[in-house]
Structures are given as C-alpha cells and as structure tokens.
C-alpha cells in the first residue's frame, strides 16, 4: 500500500512551570484555497449624478422653495417710509403761524422767554400733582392758540414720546434691587423687636409685572422726566408758532445785552440765532418736498434689490444736503448784497418789535406769578 506523507508545520508553546506541561500542536490554515478576484474581472458600476438648482429671483415661480417671497417686503416698504416722512413734516414744526391770530401773538416776547424758563425749572422742583397741572395747562393753551391740524399733530407726537419715556423709566428705574450688604445685624439677632408695620396702608411697590416692578421711586423719576419732556417740547413749539424770529432775537438781546461789557459777542450770538430760526423752516421744507417727490414717482419697491433700495435712500439724503447747501449759499449772497462784511457790530438788524405794554402782557405776568406761587406752595401743602 502506497501512502504519500505531507509534512504539516506545527508550533509548540511552552507553558509556565506551574501549569501542566502538555504540548499541543497548532495546525496553520491553508491559504491556497482562498479565491482572489482579478481586477480585470470586476463588473463596472454606474454612478447617478444629482442636479441641484438654486433660485433667487423675484419673478421665479418656485412655490414654497422661493425664499425671496418669505422676506417681509411689505412691512418695510420704502414707500411707507417716505410717506411717513412726508406726513411727519407736512405740519409746521418750529415755524411761525401768522393766522389765525390769538392773544398769545400779542404778548411781549420777553415775557414769553420768562415763561419758557419757568416751565423748564418748575416741574423738576414741584410736586407730582403740580407737574400734572403744568402739563394740562400747556396742552390746553396749545389747543386754544394753535389751529386744529397743528395741535393734533404736535400733541400726538409729544404725548407718545412722553408716554414711552414714562413707561421705560417707571419700570426700569427700580426693578433690579441693588446688592447691598447691611453693616449692622438684624434686630432679631441683637434682641430688639422688629419695626412695627405701618397702619396707614403705605406700599412702596405700586405694581409688579413679572421681574419688573413699578415703585414710588420709579413714579417720581418717570413723572419728572415725562413732564419735562412734554413741557419743554410743546412750550418751545408754542413759542415758535406765535413769535417771529425777529421778536425772539430782540427778546434774547434784551436779556444778554449786559454781558457785552464783559466781552461776550452779543451781536454775533443774536445774528446766529436769527439765521438759525430762519433756516429751520428751509430744512423741514426740503425734507418734506424731496420725500414727496420720491412718493410721487410710484417706485415699485418689490422689484428692487437691497442695494438698489439703499441707493435710493442715499440719493434722498444727498439731495437734501445739496438743496440745503444751495439755500445757505443763496442766504450768504443775499447778506453780502445787503452790505454785510463779517462785522456783526456794524451790521444793522431791524427786529420789528413793538415794546408797548398791553392787557395781554399784564394778564400773562399775573398768570406767571400765580403758577410760580402755586408751585412753591405745593411743596408745603401736598406731601
């Protein structure tokens, strides 16, 4: 019997001495039976390519995938902004209104300046009830003197501004308590009785709105700031609407004329004030006219890009400054033609002010004395 013997390689591991030393042969695998595939025998595979489209045009009808249609173009339309600008500057702001003529037109401008100074100083030092009385007095005087369309517009804006300021300061001035560590121990730790609770129903916190609180301190700060804002803006509008620039320049010159002897350039200050009061009307007129011109062109803001919209607003501002500088050049040329050579002391200014004292002046002085007296007495009787 013929037998073919194949030698199989074995590997023997020597165990440690403390284990049983029985060598066990390990048979290595035969790698000749593994089938290797040749790279030439592989079947080719096809790759599928996907096409992506990006749509970013306004006229595209992409449906839900059109991101341009999701932008809030209607809420921030340029047409609405220019309409708001033209509407806000339509009514006279800081301009003299010659008709209808009221009793305040005949009051001496020096008395008006004293009234303005009193209305600025009194709300800051008087009781909260007196502040409300001054606000109501200013509003009632505006209703009686100014035309309806003027006082409705002015009181609406000033009231909105004062209301926003009152809410912000009232809720924000004392909402976050200060981190203050007491320097003395509490009464319970040293054996003293606690302070008795007030029986009068006094409460420092008036109202709480979540983390915000409306306290007595917030009421005082908010009422002072809101009343000052309302009175300053509305009294200035009322004075400018019933007094010509020449009369205001005459009244200010009458008050600051003694400062001339200590080196103050009174003539230059008065001339600058007169030109400024004349120039305010031109600025508001240009802002109104240019905005109205943009609105009248019926621009389709929906089809404009962001850069085109910005370019229109930049052109609007550039046109305003160009017209204002043109008016300033015309004013300077007119002053040169009339003989102005840069010396304010030698240049004659005609103020056109009547210094006669009338019944309106006497009544205004009596009312001023009554308001000042009521504000002083309110600190003693209204606690």
Coordinates of C-alpha atoms in Angstrom, one line a residue:
X1 CA 0.0 0.0 0.0
X2 CA 1.5 3.2 -1.1
X3 CA 1.0 6.3 1.1
X4 CA 2.0 9.9 0.5
X5 CA 3.0 11.7 3.6
X6 CA 2.8 15.5 3.7
X7 CA 4.7 17.4 6.4
X8 CA 2.5 19.8 8.3
X9 CA 4.3 22.5 10.2
X10 CA 3.4 22.7 13.9
X11 CA 4.0 25.4 16.6
X12 CA 4.5 24.5 20.2
X13 CA 4.0 26.9 23.1
X14 CA 5.9 26.3 26.3
X15 CA 3.7 26.7 29.3
X16 CA 4.8 28.2 32.5
X17 CA 6.3 25.9 35.1
X18 CA 3.3 25.9 37.4
X19 CA 1.0 24.6 34.7
X20 CA 0.6 21.2 33.1
X21 CA 3.3 20.8 30.5
X22 CA 1.5 19.0 27.7
X23 CA 2.5 20.5 24.4
X24 CA -0.4 20.9 21.9
X25 CA 0.2 21.2 18.2
X26 CA -1.5 24.0 16.3
X27 CA -2.3 23.5 12.7
X28 CA -1.8 26.5 10.5
X29 CA -4.5 27.2 7.9
X30 CA -4.0 26.5 4.3
X31 CA -4.2 29.8 2.4
X32 CA -4.0 28.2 -1.0
X33 CA -7.7 27.6 -1.1
X34 CA -8.7 31.3 -0.9
X35 CA -10.0 32.7 -4.2
X36 CA -8.7 36.0 -5.2
X37 CA -10.6 38.0 -7.8
X38 CA -8.7 39.8 -10.5
X39 CA -9.3 43.5 -11.0
X40 CA -10.0 42.7 -14.7
X41 CA -12.9 40.5 -13.9
X42 CA -14.8 43.2 -12.0
X43 CA -18.2 44.4 -13.4
X44 CA -18.4 48.2 -13.9
X45 CA -20.8 50.1 -11.7
X46 CA -22.7 53.3 -12.9
X47 CA -22.8 56.4 -10.6
X48 CA -26.0 58.5 -10.6
X49 CA -25.5 62.3 -10.5
X50 CA -28.0 64.6 -9.0
X51 CA -28.6 68.1 -10.3
X52 CA -29.2 71.0 -7.8
X53 CA -30.9 74.2 -8.8
X54 CA -30.7 77.5 -6.8
X55 CA -33.5 80.0 -7.4
X56 CA -33.1 83.6 -6.1
X57 CA -35.1 85.8 -8.4
X58 CA -38.2 87.7 -7.5
X59 CA -40.2 86.6 -10.6
X60 CA -39.5 82.9 -10.1
X61 CA -42.5 80.7 -9.5
X62 CA -40.7 78.3 -7.3
X63 CA -43.6 78.0 -4.9
X64 CA -42.5 77.1 -1.4
X65 CA -38.8 76.9 -2.3
X66 CA -38.7 80.6 -3.2
X67 CA -37.0 82.2 -0.2
X68 CA -37.5 85.7 -1.6
X69 CA -41.2 85.5 -1.2
X70 CA -40.7 84.9 2.5
X71 CA -38.9 88.2 3.1
X72 CA -41.0 90.8 4.9
X73 CA -41.0 93.3 2.0
X74 CA -44.5 94.6 2.7
X75 CA -43.7 95.7 6.3
X76 CA -40.5 97.5 5.5
X77 CA -41.5 99.0 2.2
X78 CA -39.7 102.2 1.1
X79 CA -42.9 103.8 0.0
X80 CA -44.3 103.6 3.5
X81 CA -41.2 105.1 5.0
X82 CA -41.2 108.1 2.6
X83 CA -45.0 108.6 3.2
X84 CA -44.3 108.7 6.9
X85 CA -41.5 111.3 6.4
X86 CA -43.6 113.5 4.2
X87 CA -46.6 113.2 6.6
X88 CA -44.5 114.0 9.6
X89 CA -43.0 117.1 8.1
X90 CA -46.3 118.3 6.5
X91 CA -47.4 120.3 9.6
X92 CA -45.3 123.3 10.6
X93 CA -42.6 122.4 13.1
X94 CA -40.8 125.3 14.7
X95 CA -42.4 127.8 12.2
X96 CA -44.3 131.0 12.8
X97 CA -48.1 130.7 12.2
X98 CA -49.5 134.1 11.4
X99 CA -53.1 133.1 11.2
X100 CA -55.4 132.6 13.0
X101 CA -54.2 135.3 15.4
X102 CA -54.6 134.6 19.1
X103 CA -53.9 136.6 22.2
X104 CA -50.5 134.9 22.6
X105 CA -49.3 136.6 19.4
X106 CA -49.6 140.0 21.0
X107 CA -47.7 139.0 24.2
X108 CA -44.3 140.6 24.6
X109 CA -41.5 138.1 23.6
X110 CA -39.6 138.9 26.7
X111 CA -42.5 137.6 28.8
X112 CA -42.6 134.5 26.7
X113 CA -38.9 133.8 27.4
X114 CA -39.6 134.1 31.1
X115 CA -42.5 131.8 30.8
X116 CA -40.2 129.2 29.0
X117 CA -37.6 129.4 31.7
X118 CA -40.3 129.0 34.4
X119 CA -41.8 126.0 32.7
X120 CA -38.4 124.3 32.5
X121 CA -37.5 124.9 36.1
X122 CA -40.8 124.3 37.9
X123 CA -41.5 120.6 37.0
X124 CA -38.2 119.5 38.4
X125 CA -38.7 121.0 41.8
X126 CA -42.5 120.8 42.3
X127 CA -44.9 118.1 43.5
X128 CA -46.2 115.4 41.1
X129 CA -49.7 117.0 41.2
X130 CA -48.2 120.3 40.1
X131 CA -46.4 118.6 37.3
X132 CA -49.7 117.2 36.0
X133 CA -51.3 120.6 36.3
X134 CA -48.4 122.2 34.2
X135 CA -48.8 119.5 31.6
X136 CA -52.6 120.1 31.4
X137 CA -52.0 123.8 31.3
X138 CA -49.6 123.6 28.3
X139 CA -51.8 121.2 26.4
X140 CA -54.9 123.4 27.0
X141 CA -53.0 126.5 25.9
X142 CA -51.9 124.8 22.7
X143 CA -55.5 123.7 21.9
X144 CA -56.7 127.3 22.4
X145 CA -54.0 129.0 20.4
X146 CA -52.9 126.7 17.5
X147 CA -55.0 125.5 14.6
X148 CA -56.6 122.1 14.9
X149 CA -54.4 120.2 12.5
X150 CA -51.3 121.7 14.1
X151 CA -52.1 120.9 17.7
X152 CA -53.4 117.5 17.0
X153 CA -50.2 116.5 15.3
X154 CA -47.9 118.2 17.8
X155 CA -49.7 116.9 20.9
X156 CA -49.9 113.4 19.5
X157 CA -46.1 113.1 18.9
X158 CA -45.1 114.7 22.2
X159 CA -47.6 112.6 24.1
X160 CA -46.3 109.4 22.5
X161 CA -42.7 110.3 23.3
X162 CA -43.5 111.2 26.9
X163 CA -45.6 108.1 27.4
X164 CA -42.8 105.8 26.1
X165 CA -40.3 107.6 28.4
X166 CA -42.7 107.3 31.4
X167 CA -43.1 103.5 30.9
X168 CA -39.4 102.8 30.4
X169 CA -38.3 104.8 33.4
X170 CA -41.1 103.8 35.6
X171 CA -40.5 100.1 35.1
X172 CA -36.7 100.2 34.8
X173 CA -35.5 102.7 37.4
X174 CA -36.2 100.5 40.5
X175 CA -36.9 97.0 39.1
X176 CA -33.5 95.4 39.8
X177 CA -32.7 95.7 43.6
X178 CA -29.2 96.8 44.5
X179 CA -26.9 94.2 46.1
X180 CA -26.2 96.0 49.4
X181 CA -24.9 94.2 52.5
X182 CA -26.2 95.6 55.8
X183 CA -23.5 96.9 58.0
X184 CA -25.5 96.2 61.2
X185 CA -27.1 92.9 62.3
X186 CA -30.8 92.4 62.1
X187 CA -32.9 93.4 65.2
X188 CA -33.7 89.7 65.9
X189 CA -30.1 88.8 66.3
X190 CA -29.4 91.5 69.0
X191 CA -32.6 91.0 70.9
X192 CA -34.5 94.1 69.7
X193 CA -38.1 93.9 68.5
X194 CA -38.8 94.3 64.8
X195 CA -40.1 97.6 63.4
X196 CA -43.9 97.8 63.5
X197 CA -45.8 97.6 60.3
X198 CA -47.3 100.8 59.0
X199 CA -51.0 101.0 59.7
X200 CA -51.7 103.6 57.1
X201 CA -51.6 101.3 54.1
X202 CA -48.4 102.7 52.6
X203 CA -46.8 100.5 50.0
X204 CA -43.5 101.2 48.3
X205 CA -44.3 98.8 45.4
X206 CA -47.2 100.1 43.4
X207 CA -47.4 97.4 40.7
X208 CA -45.4 94.3 39.7
X209 CA -45.2 93.0 36.2
X210 CA -43.1 89.8 36.2
X211 CA -39.5 90.7 37.1
X212 CA -40.3 94.4 36.7
X213 CA -41.9 96.5 39.4
X214 CA -43.4 100.0 39.5
X215 CA -42.3 101.6 42.7
X216 CA -42.7 105.1 44.3
X217 CA -39.1 105.9 43.2
X218 CA -39.9 104.9 39.6
X219 CA -43.1 107.0 39.7
X220 CA -41.2 110.1 40.8
X221 CA -38.4 109.6 38.2
X222 CA -40.7 108.8 35.4
X223 CA -43.2 111.6 36.1
X224 CA -40.4 114.2 36.3
X225 CA -38.8 113.1 33.0
X226 CA -42.1 112.7 31.1
X227 CA -43.4 116.0 32.3
X228 CA -40.2 117.8 31.5
X229 CA -40.1 116.3 28.0
X230 CA -43.7 117.2 27.3
X231 CA -43.5 120.7 28.6
X232 CA -40.1 121.6 27.0
X233 CA -41.1 120.4 23.5
X234 CA -44.6 121.7 23.5
X235 CA -43.8 125.1 25.1
X236 CA -41.0 125.6 22.5
X237 CA -43.3 124.7 19.7
X238 CA -45.9 127.1 21.1
X239 CA -43.5 129.9 21.4
X240 CA -42.0 129.5 17.9
X241 CA -45.5 129.2 16.4
X242 CA -46.7 132.6 17.9
X243 CA -43.4 134.6 17.8
X244 CA -41.5 135.8 14.8
X245 CA -37.7 135.1 14.7
X246 CA -37.0 138.9 14.9
X247 CA -39.1 139.2 18.1
X248 CA -37.2 136.2 19.7
X249 CA -33.9 137.7 18.7
X250 CA -34.9 141.1 20.2
X251 CA -36.0 139.5 23.5
X252 CA -32.8 137.4 23.8
X253 CA -30.7 140.5 23.0
X254 CA -32.5 142.5 25.7
X255 CA -31.6 139.9 28.3
X256 CA -28.0 139.3 27.4
X257 CA -27.1 142.8 26.4
X258 CA -25.3 143.5 29.8
X259 CA -22.9 140.6 29.0
X260 CA -21.5 142.8 26.3
X261 CA -19.4 144.7 28.8
X262 CA -17.5 141.5 29.9
X263 CA -16.5 140.5 26.4
X264 CA -19.4 138.3 25.3
X265 CA -20.1 138.7 21.5
X266 CA -23.8 139.5 21.8
X267 CA -24.2 140.7 18.2
X268 CA -22.8 137.5 16.8
X269 CA -25.0 135.4 19.0
X270 CA -28.1 137.3 18.0
X271 CA -27.2 137.1 14.3
X272 CA -26.6 133.4 14.6
X273 CA -29.9 132.8 16.4
X274 CA -31.7 134.8 13.7
X275 CA -30.2 132.9 10.9
X276 CA -30.8 129.6 12.6
X277 CA -34.5 130.3 13.2
X278 CA -34.8 131.3 9.5
X279 CA -33.0 128.2 8.4
X280 CA -35.1 125.7 10.4
X281 CA -38.1 126.2 8.1
X282 CA -36.0 125.6 5.0
X283 CA -34.7 122.3 6.4
X284 CA -38.1 120.9 7.1
X285 CA -39.4 122.1 3.7
X286 CA -36.6 120.3 1.9
X287 CA -37.2 117.1 3.8
X288 CA -40.9 117.2 3.0
X289 CA -40.5 118.2 -0.7
X290 CA -37.9 115.6 -1.5
X291 CA -39.8 112.8 0.2
X292 CA -43.0 113.8 -1.5
X293 CA -41.1 113.8 -4.8
X294 CA -40.0 110.2 -4.3
X295 CA -43.5 109.1 -3.4
X296 CA -45.0 110.7 -6.5
X297 CA -42.7 108.7 -8.8
X298 CA -44.6 105.5 -7.8
X299 CA -41.5 103.3 -7.5
X300 CA -42.1 99.5 -7.5
X301 CA -40.2 98.6 -4.4
X302 CA -41.0 94.9 -4.7
X303 CA -38.8 94.5 -7.7
X304 CA -35.8 96.3 -6.3
X305 CA -32.8 94.6 -4.8
X306 CA -31.4 95.6 -1.4
X307 CA -28.6 97.6 -2.9
X308 CA -31.0 99.5 -5.2
X309 CA -33.1 100.4 -2.2
X310 CA -30.1 101.6 -0.3
X311 CA -29.0 103.6 -3.3
X312 CA -32.4 105.4 -3.4
X313 CA -32.2 106.3 0.3
X314 CA -28.6 107.5 -0.2
X315 CA -29.8 109.7 -3.1
X316 CA -32.6 111.1 -1.0
X317 CA -30.2 112.2 1.8
X318 CA -27.7 113.5 -0.8
X319 CA -30.4 115.6 -2.5
X320 CA -31.5 117.1 0.9
X321 CA -28.0 118.2 1.8
X322 CA -27.4 119.5 -1.7
X323 CA -30.6 121.7 -1.6
X324 CA -29.7 122.9 2.0
X325 CA -26.2 123.9 0.9
X326 CA -27.7 125.7 -2.1
X327 CA -30.1 127.7 0.2
X328 CA -27.2 128.5 2.5
X329 CA -25.2 129.9 -0.4
X330 CA -28.2 132.0 -1.5
X331 CA -28.6 133.4 2.0
X332 CA -24.9 134.3 2.2
X333 CA -25.0 136.0 -1.2
X334 CA -28.1 138.0 -0.1
X335 CA -26.4 139.1 3.1
X336 CA -23.4 140.3 1.1
X337 CA -25.6 142.2 -1.3
X338 CA -27.3 143.9 1.6
X339 CA -23.9 145.2 2.9
X340 CA -22.8 142.5 5.4
X341 CA -19.0 142.3 5.6
X342 CA -18.4 140.0 8.5
X343 CA -18.7 142.5 11.3
X344 CA -21.9 141.9 13.3
X345 CA -21.5 145.0 15.4
X346 CA -21.6 147.4 12.4
X347 CA -24.4 145.5 10.7
X348 CA -27.8 146.9 11.4
X349 CA -30.6 144.4 12.2
X350 CA -34.2 145.5 12.2
X351 CA -36.1 143.5 14.9
X352 CA -39.6 144.9 14.1
X353 CA -40.7 144.5 17.7
X354 CA -43.4 146.6 19.5
X355 CA -42.4 147.4 23.0
X356 CA -45.8 148.8 24.1
X357 CA -47.3 147.1 27.1
X358 CA -50.9 145.8 26.6
X359 CA -53.5 143.9 28.5
X360 CA -52.2 140.6 27.2
X361 CA -48.8 141.3 28.8
X362 CA -50.4 142.2 32.2
X363 CA -52.5 139.1 32.1
X364 CA -49.5 136.9 31.3
X365 CA -47.4 138.3 34.1
X366 CA -50.3 137.7 36.6
X367 CA -50.7 134.1 35.4
X368 CA -46.9 133.6 35.7
X369 CA -46.9 134.8 39.3
X370 CA -49.9 132.6 40.1
X371 CA -48.2 129.5 38.6
X372 CA -44.9 130.1 40.4
X373 CA -46.7 130.7 43.7
X374 CA -48.8 127.5 43.3
X375 CA -45.6 125.5 42.6
X376 CA -43.9 126.9 45.7
X377 CA -46.9 126.3 48.0
X378 CA -47.4 122.7 46.6
X379 CA -44.2 121.6 48.4
X380 CA -45.8 122.6 51.8
X381 CA -49.4 121.5 51.4
X382 CA -49.1 118.5 49.1
X383 CA -46.9 115.9 51.0

